[in-house]
Short mmCIF file of C-alpha atoms and ligand atoms in Angstrom, two decimals:
data_model
loop_
_atom_site.label_atom_id
_atom_site.label_comp_id
_atom_site.label_asym_id
_atom_site.label_seq_id
_atom_site.Cartn_x
_atom_site.Cartn_y
_atom_site.Cartn_z
CA MET A 1 16.37 17.75 -10.86
CA SER A 2 13.15 18.12 -12.99
CA LYS A 3 11.53 20.45 -15.52
CA HIS A 4 8.23 20.53 -14.00
CA SER A 5 7.12 18.98 -10.84
CA PHE A 6 6.80 15.07 -10.51
CA VAL A 7 3.46 15.02 -8.65
CA GLU A 8 3.26 11.35 -8.14
CA LEU A 9 6.81 10.36 -7.36
CA GLU A 10 6.60 13.12 -4.69
CA GLN A 11 3.51 11.75 -2.98
CA PHE A 12 5.24 8.40 -2.96
CA GLU A 13 8.19 9.88 -1.14
CA SER A 14 5.80 12.02 1.15
CA LEU A 15 3.71 8.69 1.83
CA ALA A 16 6.87 6.32 2.21
CA SER A 17 8.57 8.87 5.04
CA GLN A 18 5.31 8.95 6.82
CA PHE A 19 4.79 5.21 6.99
CA GLY A 20 8.58 5.30 8.39
CA GLY A 21 9.59 1.99 10.12
CA ARG A 22 6.49 0.38 9.30
CA ALA A 23 7.26 0.08 5.86
CA ARG A 24 10.05 -1.48 3.94
CA VAL A 25 11.24 0.71 0.71
CA GLU A 26 13.54 0.05 -1.70
CA THR A 27 14.82 1.50 -5.24
CA LEU A 28 14.35 -1.40 -7.55
CA ALA A 29 16.14 0.74 -10.58
CA ARG A 30 16.89 3.95 -11.67
CA ILE A 31 16.10 5.25 -15.13
CA PRO A 32 17.76 7.78 -16.79
CA HIS A 33 15.87 10.18 -19.07
CA GLU A 34 17.32 13.84 -20.36
CA GLY A 35 19.68 14.52 -17.21
CA CYS A 36 17.10 13.40 -14.67
CA ASP A 37 17.53 9.95 -12.80
CA PHE A 38 14.34 8.60 -11.96
CA PRO A 39 13.88 6.09 -9.36
CA ILE A 40 11.48 3.09 -9.59
CA TYR A 41 10.30 2.32 -5.76
CA SER A 42 8.93 -0.74 -4.14
CA LEU A 43 7.14 -0.02 -0.59
CA MET A 44 6.06 -3.56 1.11
CA LEU A 45 3.97 -3.48 4.44
CA GLY A 46 3.41 -6.42 6.70
CA SER A 47 5.46 -9.95 7.37
CA MET A 48 8.72 -10.29 5.33
CA ARG A 49 8.12 -13.85 5.97
CA GLN A 50 8.79 -16.21 3.00
CA ASP A 51 5.65 -18.63 4.13
CA VAL A 52 2.96 -15.94 3.66
CA PRO A 53 0.58 -15.02 1.06
CA VAL A 54 1.23 -11.70 -1.04
CA PHE A 55 -0.76 -9.35 -2.50
CA ALA A 56 1.05 -6.59 -4.90
CA PHE A 57 0.23 -3.54 -6.65
CA PHE A 58 1.59 -2.45 -9.84
CA GLY A 59 0.80 0.93 -11.64
CA GLY A 60 1.88 3.48 -14.21
CA VAL A 61 3.26 0.32 -16.58
CA HIS A 62 1.52 2.51 -19.52
CA GLY A 63 2.70 6.50 -17.87
CA LEU A 64 -0.39 7.86 -20.00
CA GLU A 65 -2.52 5.72 -17.57
CA LYS A 66 -1.06 7.19 -14.56
CA ILE A 67 -4.72 7.02 -12.93
CA GLY A 68 -3.15 3.62 -11.95
CA SER A 69 -0.32 4.76 -9.90
CA GLU A 70 -2.96 7.46 -8.51
CA VAL A 71 -5.22 4.84 -7.24
CA ILE A 72 -2.61 2.90 -5.77
CA LEU A 73 -1.22 6.04 -3.87
CA SER A 74 -4.40 6.75 -2.47
CA TYR A 75 -5.08 3.25 -1.22
CA LEU A 76 -1.68 3.83 0.56
CA GLN A 77 -2.94 7.03 2.18
CA THR A 78 -5.74 4.53 3.60
CA LEU A 79 -3.54 1.88 4.81
CA LEU A 80 -1.24 4.57 6.39
CA GLN A 81 -4.33 5.90 8.46
CA LEU A 82 -6.14 2.45 9.35
CA LEU A 83 -2.75 1.31 10.78
CA ASP A 84 -3.25 3.96 13.17
CA TRP A 85 -5.92 2.23 14.83
CA ASP A 86 -7.11 -0.79 13.02
CA GLU A 87 -6.11 -3.85 14.99
CA GLU A 88 -7.91 -6.21 12.43
CA LEU A 89 -5.64 -4.76 9.49
CA THR A 90 -2.51 -4.82 11.45
CA SER A 91 -3.26 -8.78 12.24
CA ARG A 92 -3.79 -9.33 8.70
CA LEU A 93 -0.40 -7.77 8.01
CA GLU A 94 1.21 -10.19 10.61
CA ARG A 95 -0.01 -13.09 8.18
CA SER A 96 0.71 -11.30 4.86
CA ARG A 97 2.32 -8.84 2.84
CA LEU A 98 1.35 -6.23 0.34
CA VAL A 99 4.09 -4.96 -1.91
CA PHE A 100 3.42 -1.78 -3.73
CA VAL A 101 5.12 -0.68 -7.36
CA PRO A 102 3.06 2.76 -8.03
CA ILE A 103 4.85 3.69 -10.45
CA VAL A 104 6.58 0.98 -12.82
CA ASN A 105 7.22 3.48 -15.88
CA PRO A 106 8.36 6.82 -14.15
CA VAL A 107 9.88 8.19 -17.76
CA GLY A 108 6.29 7.55 -18.97
CA VAL A 109 4.16 8.92 -16.05
CA TYR A 110 6.47 12.01 -16.08
CA CYS A 111 6.17 12.78 -19.63
CA GLY A 112 2.49 11.60 -20.07
CA THR A 113 3.68 8.64 -22.60
CA ARG A 114 2.22 5.05 -22.84
CA SER A 115 5.51 3.78 -23.81
CA ASN A 116 8.93 4.14 -21.64
CA GLY A 117 11.55 6.72 -22.38
CA ASN A 118 13.32 4.25 -25.25
CA GLY A 119 9.63 4.21 -27.01
CA VAL A 120 9.03 0.72 -25.71
CA ASP A 121 5.58 -0.05 -24.90
CA LEU A 122 6.45 -2.37 -21.33
CA MET A 123 3.35 -4.69 -21.55
CA ARG A 124 4.63 -5.57 -24.97
CA ASN A 125 7.99 -6.35 -24.17
CA ALA A 126 8.18 -9.74 -22.81
CA PRO A 127 9.43 -12.62 -25.12
CA VAL A 128 6.05 -14.21 -25.31
CA GLU A 129 4.61 -14.38 -28.85
CA GLY A 130 0.50 -13.75 -29.27
CA ASN A 131 -1.11 -16.87 -31.02
CA GLY A 132 -4.18 -15.77 -32.91
CA ASN A 133 -5.79 -12.75 -34.24
CA THR A 134 -2.64 -10.07 -33.65
CA ARG A 135 -2.82 -6.52 -34.90
CA LEU A 136 -0.52 -3.44 -34.74
CA PHE A 137 -1.94 -2.73 -31.20
CA SER A 138 -0.90 -6.34 -30.26
CA GLY A 139 2.93 -5.11 -30.69
CA HIS A 140 5.21 -4.89 -33.02
CA ARG A 141 8.84 -4.21 -33.87
CA LEU A 142 8.50 -1.81 -37.02
CA SER A 143 9.50 1.04 -35.31
CA HIS A 144 10.09 2.95 -31.74
CA ARG A 145 8.01 5.77 -33.21
CA LEU A 146 4.98 3.96 -33.67
CA PRO A 147 2.88 3.00 -30.34
CA TRP A 148 3.13 -0.66 -28.93
CA TYR A 149 6.53 -0.84 -30.10
CA ARG A 150 8.09 -4.09 -28.51
CA GLY A 151 11.61 -3.45 -28.04
CA SER A 152 14.47 -5.52 -28.44
CA ALA A 153 13.65 -9.17 -29.01
CA SER A 154 16.89 -9.98 -27.12
CA GLN A 155 16.92 -7.68 -24.19
CA MET A 156 14.27 -6.45 -21.66
CA GLU A 157 13.86 -2.99 -20.71
CA ALA A 158 15.14 -2.06 -17.22
CA GLU A 159 11.48 -1.27 -15.68
CA ALA A 160 10.34 -4.32 -17.18
CA LEU A 161 13.31 -6.42 -15.49
CA ALA A 162 12.94 -4.48 -12.37
CA LEU A 163 9.04 -5.45 -12.50
CA CYS A 164 10.19 -9.51 -13.10
CA ARG A 165 12.60 -8.89 -10.11
CA VAL A 166 10.31 -8.11 -7.76
CA VAL A 167 7.62 -10.58 -8.61
CA GLU A 168 10.63 -13.40 -8.85
CA THR A 169 11.67 -12.22 -5.28
CA GLN A 170 8.32 -11.54 -3.48
CA LEU A 171 5.74 -13.48 -5.01
CA PHE A 172 7.30 -16.71 -6.65
CA THR A 173 8.65 -17.47 -3.20
CA ALA A 174 5.37 -17.33 -1.27
CA PRO A 175 2.82 -19.97 -0.94
CA LEU A 176 0.29 -18.00 -2.95
CA ALA A 177 0.25 -14.55 -4.39
CA ILE A 178 -2.21 -12.71 -6.60
CA ALA A 179 -0.49 -9.29 -8.40
CA LEU A 180 -2.88 -6.86 -9.57
CA ASP A 181 -1.64 -4.16 -12.54
CA LEU A 182 -3.67 -1.31 -12.79
CA HIS A 183 -4.25 0.22 -16.20
CA SER A 184 -7.04 2.57 -17.78
CA GLY A 185 -8.46 2.45 -21.34
CA PHE A 186 -10.39 0.24 -23.26
CA GLY A 187 -14.25 0.36 -23.15
CA ILE A 188 -16.75 1.47 -20.77
CA HIS A 189 -16.58 -0.96 -18.11
CA ASP A 190 -14.28 -2.18 -15.41
CA ARG A 191 -12.65 -5.12 -16.44
CA LEU A 192 -10.44 -7.61 -14.12
CA TRP A 193 -8.34 -9.77 -16.62
CA PHE A 194 -6.29 -13.03 -15.78
CA PRO A 195 -4.11 -15.08 -18.49
CA TYR A 196 -3.84 -15.61 -20.73
CA ALA A 197 -3.39 -12.27 -22.86
CA SER A 198 -1.30 -14.34 -25.74
CA ARG A 199 -3.65 -16.89 -26.57
CA LYS A 200 -7.08 -18.18 -26.61
CA GLU A 201 -6.26 -21.09 -24.45
CA ALA A 202 -7.34 -21.77 -20.60
CA PHE A 203 -4.34 -21.26 -18.28
CA PRO A 204 -3.23 -24.02 -16.13
CA HIS A 205 -5.19 -22.07 -13.04
CA ILE A 206 -8.36 -21.44 -14.90
CA ALA A 207 -10.27 -23.36 -12.06
CA GLN A 208 -9.01 -21.24 -9.65
CA ALA A 209 -9.82 -18.06 -11.31
CA HIS A 210 -13.29 -19.30 -11.80
CA ALA A 211 -13.89 -20.13 -8.09
CA LEU A 212 -12.12 -16.56 -7.12
CA LYS A 213 -15.02 -14.80 -9.61
CA THR A 214 -17.46 -17.37 -8.07
CA LEU A 215 -16.64 -16.27 -4.21
CA PHE A 216 -16.71 -12.62 -5.55
CA ASP A 217 -19.91 -12.49 -7.13
CA ARG A 218 -21.75 -14.36 -4.35
CA CYS A 219 -20.40 -11.81 -1.81
CA TYR A 220 -20.37 -8.69 -3.94
CA PRO A 221 -23.40 -9.30 -6.13
CA HIS A 222 -23.73 -5.52 -7.12
CA HIS A 223 -20.12 -5.33 -8.13
CA PHE A 224 -19.17 -3.61 -11.92
CA TYR A 225 -16.29 -5.76 -12.86
CA LYS A 226 -16.58 -7.96 -15.97
CA ILE A 227 -14.20 -10.73 -15.02
CA GLU A 228 -12.48 -12.67 -17.95
CA PRO A 229 -9.27 -14.05 -19.31
CA MET A 230 -7.70 -11.26 -21.23
CA SER A 231 -7.66 -12.78 -24.53
CA GLN A 232 -11.55 -12.84 -24.51
CA GLU A 233 -10.87 -9.01 -25.59
CA TYR A 234 -7.85 -9.05 -27.78
CA VAL A 235 -4.53 -11.04 -28.15
CA ILE A 236 -1.36 -9.75 -27.35
CA ASN A 237 2.66 -10.11 -28.13
CA GLY A 238 4.96 -9.60 -25.36
CA ASP A 239 2.72 -9.32 -22.08
CA LEU A 240 4.72 -9.32 -19.10
CA TRP A 241 2.28 -11.46 -17.24
CA ASP A 242 2.18 -14.25 -19.48
CA TYR A 243 5.69 -14.46 -19.41
CA LEU A 244 6.07 -14.57 -15.74
CA TYR A 245 3.04 -16.79 -14.88
CA ASP A 246 4.51 -19.18 -17.58
CA ASP A 247 7.93 -18.99 -15.83
CA PHE A 248 6.40 -19.65 -12.72
CA VAL A 249 4.32 -22.70 -13.77
CA GLN A 250 7.53 -24.52 -14.94
CA SER A 251 10.01 -23.98 -12.14
CA HIS A 252 7.87 -24.26 -9.12
CA ASP A 253 5.68 -26.44 -6.92
CA SER A 254 2.53 -27.43 -8.11
CA ARG A 255 1.01 -26.44 -4.97
CA ARG A 256 1.85 -22.92 -5.04
CA LEU A 257 -0.05 -20.52 -6.85
CA PHE A 258 0.74 -17.22 -8.76
CA MET A 259 -2.42 -15.21 -9.95
CA PRO A 260 -1.59 -12.28 -12.03
CA LEU A 261 -4.48 -9.94 -12.48
CA THR A 262 -4.92 -6.97 -14.55
CA LEU A 263 -7.52 -4.02 -13.68
CA GLU A 264 -8.40 -2.24 -16.56
CA MET A 265 -10.42 0.65 -15.74
CA GLY A 266 -12.99 1.53 -18.32
CA SER A 267 -12.05 5.33 -19.16
CA TRP A 268 -14.31 5.59 -22.35
CA LEU A 269 -17.14 6.27 -20.28
CA TRP A 270 -15.55 9.29 -18.54
CA LEU A 271 -14.86 10.69 -21.91
CA ARG A 272 -18.37 9.92 -22.94
CA LYS A 273 -19.71 12.20 -20.57
CA SER A 274 -17.26 14.61 -21.48
CA PRO A 275 -16.48 14.55 -24.99
CA LEU A 276 -14.18 17.51 -25.61
CA HIS A 277 -11.61 15.79 -23.29
CA LEU A 278 -11.04 13.36 -26.23
CA PHE A 279 -8.49 16.32 -27.59
CA GLN A 280 -6.65 16.67 -24.33
CA ARG A 281 -3.24 14.45 -23.59
CA HIS A 282 -4.63 12.25 -20.97
CA GLY A 283 -8.11 12.50 -22.00
CA LEU A 284 -8.48 8.76 -23.15
CA PHE A 285 -6.86 7.47 -20.33
CA HIS A 286 -7.63 9.92 -17.56
CA PRO A 287 -10.78 11.25 -15.70
CA LEU A 288 -10.09 15.17 -15.68
CA LEU A 289 -12.72 16.42 -13.77
CA PRO A 290 -12.16 16.32 -10.30
CA HIS A 291 -15.34 14.59 -8.92
CA ARG A 292 -14.66 11.98 -11.41
CA GLN A 293 -11.24 11.64 -10.53
CA GLN A 294 -12.31 11.13 -6.85
CA ARG A 295 -14.85 8.61 -7.41
CA ILE A 296 -12.41 6.35 -8.85
CA LEU A 297 -9.58 6.94 -6.69
CA ARG A 298 -11.87 5.15 -4.13
CA ARG A 299 -13.97 3.09 -6.51
CA HIS A 300 -11.77 -0.27 -6.24
CA PHE A 301 -11.02 -0.40 -2.64
CA THR A 302 -13.74 -3.13 -1.73
CA LEU A 303 -11.81 -5.03 -4.56
CA PHE A 304 -8.57 -4.89 -3.30
CA ASP A 305 -9.93 -5.45 0.16
CA PHE A 306 -11.64 -8.51 -1.02
CA LEU A 307 -8.29 -9.80 -2.75
CA HIS A 308 -6.53 -9.48 0.45
CA ARG A 309 -8.70 -11.42 2.49
CA SER A 310 -8.99 -14.24 -0.25
CA LEU A 311 -5.05 -14.58 0.19
CA LEU A 312 -6.01 -15.63 3.78
CA TYR A 313 -8.69 -17.89 3.51
CA PRO A 314 -7.89 -19.82 0.37
CA SER A 315 -9.97 -22.58 0.72
CA LYS A 316 -12.73 -21.75 -1.50
CA TRP A 317 -10.66 -21.14 -4.31
CA ALA A 318 -7.02 -21.41 -4.13
CA GLY A 319 -7.32 -24.93 -2.05
CA LEU A 320 -9.95 -26.90 -3.80
CA ASP A 321 -9.46 -30.45 -4.17
CA GLY A 322 -10.26 -33.09 -6.97
CA GLU A 323 -13.97 -32.75 -7.52
CA GLN A 324 -14.15 -29.25 -6.89
CA LEU A 325 -11.30 -28.46 -9.32
CA ALA A 326 -13.02 -30.44 -11.97
CA LEU A 327 -16.22 -28.73 -11.49
CA ASN A 328 -14.64 -25.02 -11.47
CA ARG A 329 -12.75 -25.80 -14.67
CA ARG A 330 -15.78 -27.33 -16.51
CA ARG A 331 -17.95 -24.25 -15.75
CA ALA A 332 -15.02 -21.86 -16.73
CA MET A 333 -14.45 -23.75 -19.95
CA ASP A 334 -18.23 -23.34 -20.50
CA LEU A 335 -18.21 -19.78 -19.61
CA TRP A 336 -15.13 -18.61 -21.35
CA TYR A 337 -14.05 -20.81 -23.90
CA ALA A 338 -17.29 -22.65 -25.32
ZN1 LIG B 401 -2.24 -0.13 -20.11
#
């Protein structure tokens, strides 16, 4: 089928067959590219009931940042082994669902490009206009030959639609859901971003985001994440998560909560340690030394585990009452928007 092997896709297919009946695997879309036909897969573990909380992982939206796909595949490998004996995990999965879409942009991951096969940056593709200091990298409609091209204003790309569909069917139907979208690049810190990306304005669940951060800070005081609204760093057009979040808030019961998070792994640190990697294709976005790659593959598992558990026991963050909500909102405004 392909001209060179597609390691990440093969790895996913092998994992999917090892999970067997313990996972539900679906093909969300097929993306044609130069005579090939690349599937976008999802894999689900745990309860399929609509009233359980859901934690979803997305990787490879930007194909060049395939480390996101690799981290998810590595986590799936760990879960596959744990399910053999860890009854605590099994019982957690009876009360929750994990959803994985490790390769959202298969053509991009296969070709090593940020954009999809049409030259569109999928994280600039949604019908959301940035408000504030936007630049070329914020997303534009000048030419598909330039990076950060937004694509058509009237029709979203097949990959973006596939992502929206899985969020709408699997996360919007849940009482409580977290999406974690894995990227790499931007700076030397690992950042955990919540909305908005399109404007420097507090999103309606800012109190819950602050409470979740406080809980994580308290339980893991030596963690290395910078947790903030994405617009603290820059403002972009067409952010898929802003689009989905606003849609959710408008169309759903206010007692439900959908929290989209972006994990931006700070890859410039990998580069600072080996500056010559700048001249290699994946250099800015991917750890090229094996020991560094291994470290990154396991680096975020504590966060994943924490987020999964926080969905099962939401009283300290998602289930806040009036006074706690007001207090967290005030603290969030002081911290991020003062
Ligand atoms: Zn990215």
